CSV table of C-alpha atoms in Angstrom, one decimal:
chain,number,residue,atom,x,y,z
L,263,MET,CA,-59.4,-67.4,47.8
L,264,ASP,CA,-56.0,-68.9,48.8
L,265,LYS,CA,-53.2,-67.8,46.5
L,266,SER,CA,-50.2,-68.9,48.5
L,267,TRP,CA,-49.5,-71.5,45.8
L,268,MET,CA,-48.5,-68.8,43.3
L,269,TYR,CA,-45.0,-68.4,44.6
L,270,GLN,CA,-44.3,-72.0,45.6
L,271,SER,CA,-42.0,-74.3,43.6
L,272,ARG,CA,-43.4,-74.7,40.1
L,273,LEU,CA,-42.5,-78.4,40.3
L,274,THR,CA,-45.2,-79.1,43.0
L,275,SER,CA,-48.6,-80.5,42.4
L,276,GLU,CA,-50.1,-77.7,44.5
L,277,TYR,CA,-48.7,-75.1,42.0
L,278,PHE,CA,-49.9,-77.0,38.9
L,279,ASN,CA,-53.4,-77.4,40.4
L,280,GLY,CA,-53.4,-73.8,41.3
L,281,VAL,CA,-52.5,-72.8,37.7
L,282,GLU,CA,-55.4,-75.0,36.5
L,283,GLY,CA,-57.8,-73.2,39.0
L,284,PHE,CA,-56.5,-69.8,37.9
L,285,LEU,CA,-57.1,-70.6,34.2
L,286,ASN,CA,-60.6,-71.9,34.9
L,287,PHE,CA,-61.4,-68.7,36.7
L,288,ALA,CA,-59.7,-66.5,34.0
L,289,PHE,CA,-61.3,-68.1,31.0
L,290,GLN,CA,-64.7,-68.0,32.7
L,291,ASN,CA,-64.5,-64.3,33.6
L,292,ALA,CA,-62.1,-62.5,31.3
L,293,SER,CA,-61.6,-64.5,28.0
L,294,ILE,CA,-62.1,-62.9,24.6
L,295,ASP,CA,-62.2,-65.2,21.6
L,296,GLY,CA,-60.8,-68.0,23.7
L,297,LYS,CA,-57.8,-66.0,24.8
L,298,ILE,CA,-56.7,-64.2,28.0
L,299,VAL,CA,-53.8,-61.8,28.8
L,300,CYS,CA,-50.9,-63.9,30.0
L,301,PRO,CA,-49.6,-62.9,33.5
L,302,CYS,CA,-46.3,-64.8,33.2
L,303,VAL,CA,-43.0,-63.1,33.9
L,304,LYS,CA,-42.0,-62.8,30.2
L,305,CYS,CA,-45.4,-61.6,28.9
L,306,GLY,CA,-46.2,-59.4,31.8
L,307,LYS,CA,-49.9,-59.2,30.8
L,308,GLY,CA,-48.9,-57.8,27.5
L,309,ARG,CA,-50.0,-60.7,25.2
L,310,TRP,CA,-53.2,-62.5,24.6
L,311,VAL,CA,-52.7,-66.3,24.5
L,312,MET,CA,-54.7,-69.5,24.2
L,313,ARG,CA,-55.0,-71.8,27.3
L,314,SER,CA,-52.3,-74.3,26.2
L,315,GLU,CA,-49.8,-71.5,25.8
L,316,ALA,CA,-50.8,-69.9,29.1
L,317,VAL,CA,-50.2,-73.2,30.9
L,318,ASP,CA,-46.7,-73.5,29.3
L,319,HIS,CA,-45.8,-69.9,30.3
L,320,LEU,CA,-47.0,-70.1,33.9
L,321,VAL,CA,-45.4,-73.5,34.6
L,322,CYS,CA,-42.1,-72.6,32.9
L,323,ASP,CA,-41.8,-68.9,33.9
L,324,GLY,CA,-44.2,-68.3,36.8
L,325,PHE,CA,-46.4,-65.3,37.6
L,326,ILE,CA,-45.2,-61.8,37.6
L,327,LYS,CA,-44.3,-60.6,41.1
L,328,GLY,CA,-47.1,-59.1,43.2
L,329,TYR,CA,-50.0,-60.2,40.9
L,330,THR,CA,-52.2,-61.5,43.8
L,331,LYS,CA,-55.3,-59.6,42.8
L,332,TRP,CA,-56.4,-60.9,39.4
L,333,ILE,CA,-58.0,-57.7,38.2
L,334,ALA,CA,-57.0,-58.3,34.6
L,335,HIS,CA,-58.7,-61.7,34.7
L,336,GLY,CA,-62.1,-60.8,36.1
L,337,GLU,CA,-61.6,-61.0,39.9
L,338,ALA,CA,-62.9,-57.5,40.6
L,339,LEU,CA,-66.0,-58.2,38.6
L,340,SER,CA,-66.6,-61.8,39.8
L,341,SER,CA,-69.0,-62.7,42.5
L,342,THR,CA,-67.0,-65.8,43.4
L,343,THR,CA,-64.6,-64.0,45.6
L,344,THR,CA,-65.5,-64.9,49.2
L,345,ALA,CA,-62.6,-63.6,51.2
L,346,PRO,CA,-63.7,-61.4,54.1
L,347,ILE,CA,-63.7,-57.7,53.5
L,348,PRO,CA,-62.0,-55.7,56.4
L,349,THR,CA,-64.0,-52.8,57.7
L,350,ASN,CA,-63.0,-49.5,59.3
L,351,SER,CA,-65.3,-47.0,61.0
L,352,GLY,CA,-68.3,-48.4,59.1
L,353,ASN,CA,-66.6,-48.2,55.7
L,354,ALA,CA,-66.8,-51.6,53.9
L,355,LEU,CA,-64.2,-50.9,51.3
L,356,GLY,CA,-61.5,-53.5,51.5
L,357,THR,CA,-58.8,-51.1,50.3
L,358,ASN,CA,-59.7,-48.3,52.7
L,359,ASN,CA,-56.9,-49.0,55.1
L,360,SER,CA,-54.2,-48.8,52.5
L,361,MET,CA,-55.7,-45.8,50.8
L,362,ARG,CA,-55.9,-44.0,54.2
L,363,GLU,CA,-52.3,-44.8,55.0
L,364,MET,CA,-51.2,-43.5,51.5
L,365,LEU,CA,-53.1,-40.2,52.0
L,366,HIS,CA,-51.6,-39.8,55.5
L,367,ASP,CA,-48.1,-40.4,54.1
L,368,THR,CA,-48.7,-37.9,51.3
L,369,PHE,CA,-49.8,-35.0,53.5
L,370,GLY,CA,-47.7,-35.8,56.6
L,371,ILE,CA,-50.5,-36.8,58.9
L,372,SER,CA,-48.8,-38.8,61.6
L,373,ASN,CA,-51.9,-39.9,63.6
L,374,ARG,CA,-52.8,-43.2,61.9
L,375,ASP,CA,-55.8,-43.9,64.1
L,376,VAL,CA,-58.1,-41.0,63.0
L,377,GLY,CA,-61.0,-41.6,60.6
L,378,MET,CA,-60.8,-40.6,57.0
L,379,ASP,CA,-63.3,-37.9,57.6
L,380,ASP,CA,-61.5,-36.4,60.6
L,381,MET,CA,-58.6,-34.0,60.3
L,382,PRO,CA,-56.2,-34.2,63.3
L,383,ASN,CA,-55.4,-31.0,65.1
L,384,ASN,CA,-51.7,-31.3,64.7
L,385,VAL,CA,-51.8,-30.9,60.9
L,386,GLU,CA,-51.5,-27.5,59.3
L,387,LEU,CA,-52.7,-27.3,55.7
L,388,SER,CA,-53.0,-24.5,53.3
L,389,ASN,CA,-56.3,-24.0,51.5
L,390,ALA,CA,-54.8,-25.6,48.4
L,391,ASP,CA,-53.7,-28.7,50.4
L,392,ALA,CA,-57.0,-28.9,52.2
L,393,LYS,CA,-58.9,-29.0,48.9
L,394,LYS,CA,-56.6,-31.7,47.6
L,395,ILE,CA,-56.9,-33.9,50.6
L,396,TYR,CA,-60.6,-33.6,51.1
L,397,LYS,CA,-61.1,-34.4,47.4
L,398,LEU,CA,-58.9,-37.4,47.7
L,399,VAL,CA,-60.5,-38.5,50.9
L,400,SER,CA,-63.9,-38.4,49.2
L,401,ASP,CA,-62.6,-40.5,46.2
L,402,ALA,CA,-61.1,-43.0,48.7
L,403,GLN,CA,-64.2,-43.4,50.7
L,404,LYS,CA,-66.9,-43.4,48.0
L,405,PRO,CA,-67.6,-46.9,46.5
L,406,LEU,CA,-67.0,-47.2,42.8
L,407,TYR,CA,-70.7,-47.7,42.4
L,408,PRO,CA,-73.6,-48.4,44.9
L,409,GLY,CA,-73.0,-51.7,46.6
L,410,CYS,CA,-69.4,-52.1,45.5
L,411,LYS,CA,-67.3,-53.4,48.4
L,412,GLU,CA,-64.0,-54.0,46.7
L,413,PHE,CA,-63.0,-50.7,45.1
L,414,SER,CA,-63.3,-46.9,45.6
L,415,LYS,CA,-62.7,-44.5,42.7
L,416,LEU,CA,-59.2,-43.8,44.0
L,417,SER,CA,-58.2,-47.3,44.8
L,418,LEU,CA,-59.3,-48.5,41.3
L,419,LEU,CA,-57.2,-45.8,39.6
L,420,VAL,CA,-54.2,-46.8,41.7
L,421,GLU,CA,-54.7,-50.4,40.8
L,422,LEU,CA,-55.2,-49.6,37.1
L,423,PHE,CA,-52.0,-47.5,37.0
L,424,HIS,CA,-50.1,-50.3,38.8
L,425,ASN,CA,-51.2,-52.8,36.1
L,426,LYS,CA,-50.4,-50.3,33.4
L,427,CYS,CA,-46.8,-50.2,34.5
L,428,LEU,CA,-46.6,-54.0,35.0
L,429,GLY,CA,-48.3,-54.8,31.6
L,430,LYS,CA,-46.7,-51.9,29.7
L,431,TRP,CA,-50.1,-50.6,28.4
L,432,THR,CA,-50.0,-47.7,26.1
L,433,ASN,CA,-51.7,-44.4,27.1
L,434,ASP,CA,-54.2,-45.0,24.3
L,435,SER,CA,-55.2,-48.5,25.5
L,436,PHE,CA,-55.5,-47.1,29.1
L,437,THR,CA,-57.9,-44.4,27.8
L,438,ARG,CA,-60.0,-47.0,26.0
L,439,LEU,CA,-60.2,-49.1,29.2
L,440,LEU,CA,-61.4,-46.1,31.2
L,441,ARG,CA,-64.1,-45.3,28.7
L,442,THR,CA,-65.2,-49.0,28.7
L,443,PHE,CA,-65.5,-48.7,32.5
L,444,ASN,CA,-67.5,-45.5,32.2
L,445,ARG,CA,-70.0,-47.1,29.8
L,446,ALA,CA,-70.7,-49.8,32.4
L,447,LEU,CA,-70.9,-47.4,35.4
L,448,PRO,CA,-74.1,-45.6,36.4
L,449,GLU,CA,-74.5,-41.9,35.8
L,450,GLY,CA,-72.7,-39.8,38.4
L,451,GLU,CA,-70.2,-42.5,39.2
L,452,LYS,CA,-67.8,-41.9,36.3
L,453,LEU,CA,-64.1,-42.3,36.3
L,454,PRO,CA,-61.8,-39.9,34.5
L,455,ASN,CA,-62.4,-40.2,30.8
L,456,SER,CA,-58.7,-40.4,29.6
L,457,TYR,CA,-55.3,-41.3,30.7
L,458,TYR,CA,-54.3,-37.7,31.2
L,459,GLU,CA,-57.3,-36.9,33.3
L,460,ALA,CA,-56.6,-39.9,35.5
L,461,LYS,CA,-52.9,-38.9,35.8
L,462,LYS,CA,-53.9,-35.5,37.1
L,463,VAL,CA,-56.0,-37.2,39.9
L,464,LEU,CA,-53.1,-39.3,41.0
L,465,GLY,CA,-50.7,-36.4,40.6
L,466,GLU,CA,-52.3,-34.9,43.7
L,467,LEU,CA,-50.7,-37.7,45.6
L,468,GLY,CA,-47.3,-36.2,44.9
L,469,LEU,CA,-44.2,-37.6,43.5
L,470,SER,CA,-44.9,-36.2,40.0
L,471,TYR,CA,-42.2,-34.8,37.7
L,472,LYS,CA,-41.4,-31.4,36.3
L,473,LYS,CA,-41.1,-30.5,32.7
L,474,ILE,CA,-38.1,-28.3,31.8
L,475,HIS,CA,-37.7,-27.2,28.3
L,476,ALA,CA,-34.2,-27.8,26.8
L,477,CYS,CA,-32.3,-26.6,23.8
L,478,PRO,CA,-32.5,-29.2,21.0
L,479,ASN,CA,-28.7,-29.0,20.7
L,480,ASP,CA,-28.2,-29.7,24.5
L,481,CYS,CA,-26.7,-26.2,25.1
L,482,MET,CA,-28.9,-25.1,28.0
L,483,LEU,CA,-32.1,-25.5,30.0
L,484,TYR,CA,-34.9,-23.0,29.9
L,485,TRP,CA,-35.1,-22.5,33.7
L,486,LYS,CA,-34.1,-19.9,36.4
L,487,GLU,CA,-33.0,-16.7,34.6
L,488,HIS,CA,-33.7,-18.3,31.2
L,489,ILE,CA,-37.2,-19.6,31.9
L,490,ASP,CA,-38.8,-17.0,29.6
L,491,ASP,CA,-36.3,-17.1,26.7
L,492,THR,CA,-37.6,-18.1,23.3
L,493,GLU,CA,-34.2,-19.1,21.8
L,494,CYS,CA,-30.9,-20.6,23.0
L,495,HIS,CA,-28.4,-18.0,24.0
L,496,VAL,CA,-25.5,-20.3,22.8
L,497,CYS,CA,-26.6,-21.6,19.4
L,498,HIS,CA,-29.7,-19.4,18.9
L,499,GLU,CA,-31.9,-22.4,18.1
L,500,GLN,CA,-35.6,-21.7,18.6
L,501,ARG,CA,-37.2,-23.1,21.8
L,502,TYR,CA,-40.6,-23.9,20.2
L,503,LYS,CA,-41.8,-25.4,17.0
L,504,THR,CA,-45.1,-24.0,15.7
L,505,VAL,CA,-47.9,-26.4,15.1
L,506,ASP,CA,-51.0,-25.4,13.2
L,507,ASN,CA,-54.1,-26.3,15.1
L,508,HIS,CA,-57.2,-26.1,12.9
L,509,GLU,CA,-59.8,-25.0,15.4
L,510,GLY,CA,-62.5,-22.3,15.1
L,511,ALA,CA,-66.1,-21.6,15.3
L,512,GLU,CA,-68.5,-23.7,13.3
L,513,GLY,CA,-68.5,-22.7,9.7
L,514,THR,CA,-65.2,-20.8,9.9
L,515,SER,CA,-61.6,-21.7,9.0
L,516,ALA,CA,-59.9,-20.0,11.9
L,517,LYS,CA,-56.5,-21.4,12.6
L,518,LYS,CA,-54.6,-21.4,15.9
L,519,CYS,CA,-50.8,-21.7,16.2
L,520,LYS,CA,-49.8,-23.9,19.1
L,521,LYS,CA,-46.2,-23.6,20.5
L,522,VAL,CA,-44.7,-26.9,21.2
L,523,PRO,CA,-41.2,-27.2,22.8
L,524,ILE,CA,-38.7,-29.0,20.7
L,525,LYS,CA,-37.1,-30.9,23.6
L,526,VAL,CA,-38.3,-31.4,27.1
L,527,LEU,CA,-36.5,-32.8,30.2
L,528,ARG,CA,-38.7,-34.7,32.6
L,529,HIS,CA,-37.1,-34.2,36.0
L,530,PHE,CA,-38.2,-36.4,38.9
L,531,PRO,CA,-37.3,-34.3,42.0
L,532,LEU,CA,-35.2,-36.0,44.6
L,533,ILE,CA,-36.2,-34.0,47.7
L,534,PRO,CA,-40.0,-35.0,47.9
L,535,ARG,CA,-39.1,-38.6,47.3
L,536,LEU,CA,-36.7,-38.6,50.2
L,537,GLN,CA,-39.3,-36.8,52.3
L,538,ARG,CA,-41.9,-39.4,51.4
L,539,LEU,CA,-39.7,-42.2,52.7
L,540,PHE,CA,-39.6,-40.7,56.1
L,541,MET,CA,-43.3,-39.8,56.0
L,542,SER,CA,-44.2,-43.4,55.5
L,543,SER,CA,-44.8,-45.2,58.8
L,544,LYS,CA,-43.6,-48.4,57.3
L,545,ILE,CA,-40.3,-47.1,55.9
L,546,ALA,CA,-39.2,-44.4,58.3
L,547,SER,CA,-37.5,-46.7,60.7
L,548,PHE,CA,-35.6,-48.5,57.9
L,549,MET,CA,-34.1,-45.1,56.9
L,550,LYS,CA,-32.3,-45.0,60.2
L,551,TRP,CA,-31.4,-48.7,60.5
L,552,HIS,CA,-27.8,-48.1,59.4
L,553,ASP,CA,-27.2,-46.3,62.7
L,554,GLU,CA,-29.9,-47.6,65.1
L,555,GLY,CA,-30.4,-51.2,64.1
L,556,ARG,CA,-27.2,-52.3,62.4
L,557,THR,CA,-24.8,-54.8,64.1
L,558,LYS,CA,-21.5,-52.9,64.6
L,559,ASP,CA,-19.0,-55.7,65.1
L,560,GLY,CA,-16.5,-54.7,62.3
L,561,CYS,CA,-17.8,-57.3,59.8
L,562,MET,CA,-18.7,-56.2,56.4
L,563,ARG,CA,-22.5,-56.6,56.0
L,564,HIS,CA,-23.7,-53.2,54.8
L,565,PRO,CA,-22.3,-50.2,53.0
L,566,ALA,CA,-22.1,-48.5,56.4
L,567,ASP,CA,-19.3,-51.0,57.3
L,568,SER,CA,-17.2,-49.9,54.3
L,569,LEU,CA,-14.1,-47.7,54.5
L,570,ALA,CA,-15.7,-45.1,52.2
L,571,TRP,CA,-18.7,-44.6,54.5
L,572,GLN,CA,-16.6,-44.5,57.6
L,573,THR,CA,-14.1,-42.1,56.1
L,574,PHE,CA,-17.0,-39.8,55.1
L,575,ASP,CA,-18.4,-39.9,58.6
L,576,PHE,CA,-15.0,-39.1,60.1
L,577,GLN,CA,-14.6,-36.1,57.8
L,578,HIS,CA,-18.1,-34.8,58.4
L,579,LYS,CA,-18.8,-35.5,62.0
L,580,GLU,CA,-21.8,-33.1,62.3
L,581,PHE,CA,-23.5,-34.9,59.4
L,582,ALA,CA,-22.8,-38.3,60.9
L,583,THR,CA,-24.3,-37.5,64.3
L,584,ASP,CA,-27.9,-37.4,63.0
L,585,SER,CA,-29.2,-40.8,61.9
L,586,HIS,CA,-31.8,-39.1,59.7
L,587,ASN,CA,-29.2,-37.8,57.3
L,588,VAL,CA,-29.1,-39.7,54.0
L,589,ARG,CA,-26.1,-40.9,52.0
L,590,LEU,CA,-26.8,-41.3,48.4
L,591,GLY,CA,-25.4,-43.4,45.5
L,592,LEU,CA,-25.9,-42.4,41.9
L,593,ALA,CA,-26.2,-45.4,39.6
L,594,SER,CA,-26.0,-44.8,35.8
L,595,ASP,CA,-25.8,-47.0,32.8
L,596,GLY,CA,-25.7,-45.3,29.4
L,597,PHE,CA,-27.0,-42.0,30.9
L,598,ASN,CA,-29.9,-40.8,28.7
L,599,PRO,CA,-32.8,-38.7,30.1
L,600,PHE,CA,-34.9,-39.1,26.9
L,601,GLY,CA,-35.2,-42.9,26.7
L,602,MET,CA,-33.7,-43.2,23.2
L,603,MET,CA,-30.6,-45.4,23.2
L,604,SER,CA,-29.3,-44.5,19.7
L,605,ASN,CA,-26.0,-42.6,19.8
L,606,VAL,CA,-27.6,-39.9,17.7
L,607,HIS,CA,-29.9,-38.9,20.6
L,608,THR,CA,-27.8,-39.6,23.7
L,609,PRO,CA,-26.5,-36.3,25.2
L,610,GLY,CA,-22.9,-37.7,25.9
L,611,ASN,CA,-20.8,-35.2,27.7
L,612,ASN,CA,-23.7,-32.7,27.5
L,613,ILE,CA,-25.4,-34.7,30.3
L,614,ASP,CA,-24.0,-32.0,32.6
L,615,VAL,CA,-26.7,-29.7,31.3
L,616,TYR,CA,-29.4,-32.1,32.3
L,617,LEU,CA,-27.9,-32.8,35.7
L,618,GLN,CA,-28.3,-29.1,36.8
L,619,PRO,CA,-31.7,-29.6,38.6
L,620,LEU,CA,-30.4,-32.6,40.5
L,621,ILE,CA,-27.2,-30.7,41.5
L,622,GLU,CA,-29.3,-27.8,42.8
L,623,GLU,CA,-31.3,-30.2,45.0
L,624,LEU,CA,-28.1,-31.9,46.2
L,625,LYS,CA,-26.7,-28.5,47.2
L,626,GLU,CA,-29.8,-27.6,49.1
L,627,LEU,CA,-29.8,-31.0,50.9
L,628,TRP,CA,-26.2,-30.6,51.9
L,629,GLY,CA,-26.2,-27.0,52.9
L,630,VAL,CA,-29.6,-25.9,54.0
L,631,GLY,CA,-31.5,-29.1,54.5
L,632,VAL,CA,-35.3,-29.6,54.2
L,633,ASP,CA,-37.9,-29.9,56.9
L,634,THR,CA,-39.3,-33.4,57.0
L,635,LEU,CA,-41.6,-35.5,59.3
L,636,ASP,CA,-40.4,-38.7,60.8
L,637,ALA,CA,-43.5,-40.8,60.9
L,638,SER,CA,-41.9,-43.4,63.2
L,639,THR,CA,-41.4,-40.9,66.0
L,640,ASN,CA,-43.9,-38.2,65.0
L,641,GLN,CA,-41.2,-35.5,65.1
L,642,ASN,CA,-40.1,-33.0,62.5
L,643,PHE,CA,-36.4,-32.7,61.7
L,644,LYS,CA,-34.0,-31.1,59.2
L,645,MET,CA,-33.0,-33.7,56.6
L,646,HIS,CA,-29.6,-33.4,55.0
L,647,ALA,CA,-28.2,-35.7,52.3
L,648,ALA,CA,-24.9,-36.2,50.6
L,649,LEU,CA,-23.8,-38.0,47.4
L,650,ILE,CA,-20.9,-40.2,48.3
L,651,TRP,CA,-20.9,-42.8,45.5
L,652,THR,CA,-21.5,-43.1,41.8
L,653,ILE,CA,-21.9,-46.5,40.2
L,654,ASN,CA,-21.7,-46.8,36.4
L,655,ASP,CA,-20.3,-48.7,33.5
L,656,PHE,CA,-17.2,-47.4,31.8
L,657,PRO,CA,-19.0,-45.4,29.0
L,658,ALA,CA,-21.4,-43.8,31.5
L,659,TYR,CA,-18.4,-43.0,33.7
L,660,ALA,CA,-16.9,-41.0,30.9
L,661,ASN,CA,-20.0,-39.0,30.3
L,662,LEU,CA,-20.5,-38.4,34.0
L,663,SER,CA,-17.0,-37.5,35.0
L,664,GLY,CA,-15.8,-35.8,31.8
L,665,TRP,CA,-12.7,-37.9,31.6
L,666,SER,CA,-12.5,-39.8,28.2
L,667,THR,CA,-12.3,-43.5,28.7
L,668,LYS,CA,-11.0,-44.1,25.2
L,669,GLY,CA,-7.7,-43.5,23.5
L,670,ARG,CA,-4.1,-43.0,24.8
L,671,LEU,CA,-5.0,-41.6,28.3
L,672,ALA,CA,-8.1,-43.7,29.0
L,673,CYS,CA,-7.4,-44.8,32.6
L,674,PRO,CA,-9.2,-42.5,35.1
L,675,SER,CA,-6.9,-43.7,37.9
L,676,CYS,CA,-3.6,-43.0,36.1
L,677,HIS,CA,-5.0,-40.0,34.2
L,678,LYS,CA,-2.2,-38.1,32.5
L,679,ASP,CA,0.3,-40.8,33.5
L,680,THR,CA,-1.6,-43.6,31.7
L,681,CYS,CA,0.8,-46.0,29.9
L,682,SER,CA,-0.6,-47.3,26.7
L,683,SER,CA,0.6,-49.1,23.6
L,684,TRP,CA,-0.9,-48.9,20.1
L,685,LEU,CA,-1.5,-52.2,18.3
L,686,LYS,CA,-0.9,-51.4,14.6
L,687,TYR,CA,-2.8,-54.3,13.1
L,688,SER,CA,-5.7,-54.3,15.6
L,689,GLY,CA,-6.1,-50.6,15.4
L,690,LYS,CA,-6.6,-50.0,19.1
L,691,HIS,CA,-4.8,-49.1,22.4
L,692,ILE,CA,-3.9,-51.6,25.1
L,693,TYR,CA,-2.9,-51.0,28.7
L,694,MET,CA,-0.3,-53.4,30.1
L,695,ASP,CA,1.2,-51.4,33.0
L,696,HIS,CA,-1.3,-52.3,35.7
L,697,ARG,CA,1.4,-54.3,37.6
L,698,ARG,CA,2.7,-51.0,39.1
L,699,PHE,CA,-0.3,-51.1,41.5
L,700,LEU,CA,0.9,-54.4,43.1
L,701,GLU,CA,3.0,-54.7,46.2
L,702,ASP,CA,6.8,-54.2,45.6
L,703,SER,CA,7.5,-57.9,46.4
L,704,HIS,CA,4.7,-59.3,44.2
L,705,MET,CA,5.9,-62.1,41.9
L,706,PHE,CA,4.2,-60.6,38.9
L,707,ARG,CA,6.5,-57.5,39.0
L,708,ARG,CA,9.4,-59.8,38.1
L,709,ASP,CA,7.5,-61.8,35.5
L,710,LYS,CA,8.7,-60.6,32.1
L,711,ARG,CA,7.4,-63.4,29.9
L,712,SER,CA,3.8,-63.2,30.8
L,713,PHE,CA,3.5,-59.5,30.3
L,714,ASN,CA,5.5,-57.0,28.2
L,715,GLY,CA,9.0,-58.4,28.5
L,716,LYS,CA,10.0,-56.0,31.2
L,717,GLU,CA,10.2,-56.1,35.0
L,718,GLU,CA,8.0,-53.6,36.6
L,719,ARG,CA,9.9,-51.4,39.1
L,720,ARG,CA,7.8,-48.2,39.1
L,721,LYS,CA,5.6,-47.1,42.0
L,722,ALA,CA,1.9,-46.8,41.8
L,723,ILE,CA,0.4,-43.6,40.5
L,724,CYS,CA,-0.9,-41.2,43.2
L,725,ARG,CA,-4.7,-41.2,43.0
L,726,LEU,CA,-6.4,-37.9,42.5
L,727,THR,CA,-8.5,-36.5,45.3
L,728,GLY,CA,-11.5,-34.3,44.7
L,729,SER,CA,-9.7,-31.1,45.7
L,730,MET,CA,-6.8,-32.0,43.3
L,731,ILE,CA,-9.3,-32.4,40.4
L,732,GLN,CA,-11.0,-29.1,41.3
L,733,ASP,CA,-7.5,-27.4,41.2
L,734,GLN,CA,-6.9,-28.8,37.7
L,735,LEU,CA,-10.3,-27.7,36.4
L,736,LYS,CA,-10.6,-24.3,38.0
L,737,CYS,CA,-9.3,-22.4,35.0
L,738,VAL,CA,-11.1,-24.5,32.4
L,739,GLN,CA,-14.1,-23.0,30.6
L,740,PHE,CA,-16.8,-25.4,29.6
L,741,LYS,CA,-19.2,-24.9,26.8
L,742,PHE,CA,-22.0,-27.4,26.1
L,743,GLY,CA,-24.0,-28.3,23.0
L,744,LYS,CA,-23.8,-30.5,20.0
L,745,LEU,CA,-22.4,-27.7,17.9
L,746,VAL,CA,-19.5,-27.1,20.3
L,747,LYS,CA,-16.5,-29.3,19.7
L,748,ASP,CA,-14.1,-30.6,22.4
L,749,ASN,CA,-16.2,-29.1,25.2
L,750,HIS,CA,-14.5,-31.5,27.7
C-alpha cells in the first residue's frame, strides 16, 4: 500500500484522496460505535472522533510523524495489505531484519550477516547475557501465531510500546490491550499479561533506568555508603512509608506490611546510551562526523566550528586526538526529575543532590573511560566524554549553577559587581549598566538621554573562569534539603 502521500502538501488532491482512503480503511477495520482514534498531530491517537472530525484534523494538522504502519487502525489484522514481505534465511517475518539489527546492537554483535540462530565466534557472552539473547532471539523469530507473517512476539511488543509513547496511553489501558490480544491468541502463543510484564521483556534490550531512593526533603540519596540506611542522616526523615497489605491464607486475616519508599529518583544512565550509539551500525559513523566528515574551511556550520569547541580541543589535546571522544551539552528547562511542575515539588537548589549519579558517570567518562564497540569499524576503543556546555533558561540556570538570578546581584556575568537599581513603585530591581560591555568608542557609551542620564566610562567586568569560581567556593560548606535555609 503506497503511503507516500501522507507527508506531501496537505493542499494537494493526492493528499485529500489519500485521507479518504485511510478513513475508509480505518472505519472498515477499527471503528467502534462509528469512531476511530485520531492520528493527527494534535490528538496523537489519544481521542476517539467521528469521520467528519477526523477529516478536519488530518487535513488541517496532518498525521503524526512516523505513523506509516496503521496498527491502531486495523492494518496488522487486515488481509488487504498486499505489500511484499521481505524474507531472510527462510524466516518470513517482515520485521525480522530490524529486530535482528536491534539485538545485534544491544549485545555488541558486529557481524550483521549471521543468522539469528547463529552466534558469531567473536562475541563473548556471560551465561546471563547468553540466556537473555537466546530468549530474545526466540521471541524475535517466532511468529505471533501460526501463519502470521507480519509480527513476532518481540516486534509486536516494540510496536505497541512505540504507539503507547506516541498516543500517551496509560499503563492500565496498555494492560487491557495486552489482555484483549491474549484472549484472541491461541493457547501457548500468549503475550505478557500486563504492562509491567511487557516492560520486563523489553528491559532486556537495555537502556532501562535505575531507581534510587531519596529523602523526601531532598537532603540525600540512598546510594553508595547510604544504600542500606532507613532514615535520612540530615533531617532523620524515614525512608519508607508502611503500607498495610491485606494478604493471607484463605479464611485468615493475616496482614503483611509492605515498605514503600517515600521518594524515588529514576536515573537514566548516560554511559550505556552513549555506548549504544557507537554499537549501532547506522549511527556509529555519525558520532565521528565532526572530525572525519566535516568540512573544515573556517565557516560556522557546526558546534565543532565554534570558539568554545576549538578552545577546549586546544586545552585538552589528548582528548581531541580521538574522534570517538564525545563532547556533551546539558540542556535544562525548569529542572525537575519528578515531572511535577508545581513550585511545591521542584527541588530548586537541591537539584545538586539528584545530579550526583550523573556527575559520577561524567567523572568516569572523563578520567577512566569505558570500553565500547565501534560497529562501523568493528573495533573496540576506550570512550571518553566531557561536558562542555549547559543550555538553560534563566531560572534553571540559577538552580544548576547555584548563583541566584534574582535580586540585587542577579547577573551571573557581573556577579558581585552587578550594578542594580530598585524601582520603588514597581517593587523590583532593574539593571541598566550593560553599556560597560561595549567597545570604548561605541556611541551608546556617550548617550545619556536614552539610558540613566550618565555617560558610561567604566571597563567591562572580568569574566570568571572555572578555576576562579572553584577558589571562591573551596571554603564554602553546602547543606541540602528543604529544612535547610540559605544552603547556597
